[in-house]
Amino acid sequence: PPSTDPPDPAAVENIKHYLSLGPSYDLTETLKSKKEYGNPYMLHRVVTHFGIYQAGSCFPKERFDPMGYPEEDYITALRSSYTAAMRPPAPPPP
């Protein structure tokens, strides 16, 4: 359902400005033409600056929650399990 909250005035002004540039203005091409676009660190800067969560999902959280994995599915726990499984067995007591 659409939000009933009023829109952020700053966001509305940004959108109005973008629309006032006309149909010939291409934001993607403008970004690509900047020298910073070729910098691989730029993605990290954009994600940090705008607070973008990269592992998000459009599914409802009941259906898929990217933050809902159990602890044993994370790499640190998997690495510990793998290390323990690869250890040679202890010799039997004499």
PDB file of C-alpha atoms in Angstrom, residues 68-74:
ATOM      1  CA  GLY A  68      17.721 -14.008   9.242  1.00  0.00           C
ATOM      2  CA  TYR A  69      20.356 -16.677   8.686  1.00  0.00           C
ATOM      3  CA  PRO A  70      21.353 -18.755  11.716  1.00  0.00           C
ATOM      4  CA  GLU A  71      24.819 -18.114  13.161  1.00  0.00           C
ATOM      5  CA  GLU A  72      26.111 -21.489  11.941  1.00  0.00           C
ATOM      6  CA  ASP A  73      25.572 -20.390   8.316  1.00  0.00           C
ATOM      7  CA  TYR A  74      28.016 -17.472   8.530  1.00  0.00           C
TER       8      TYR A  74
END
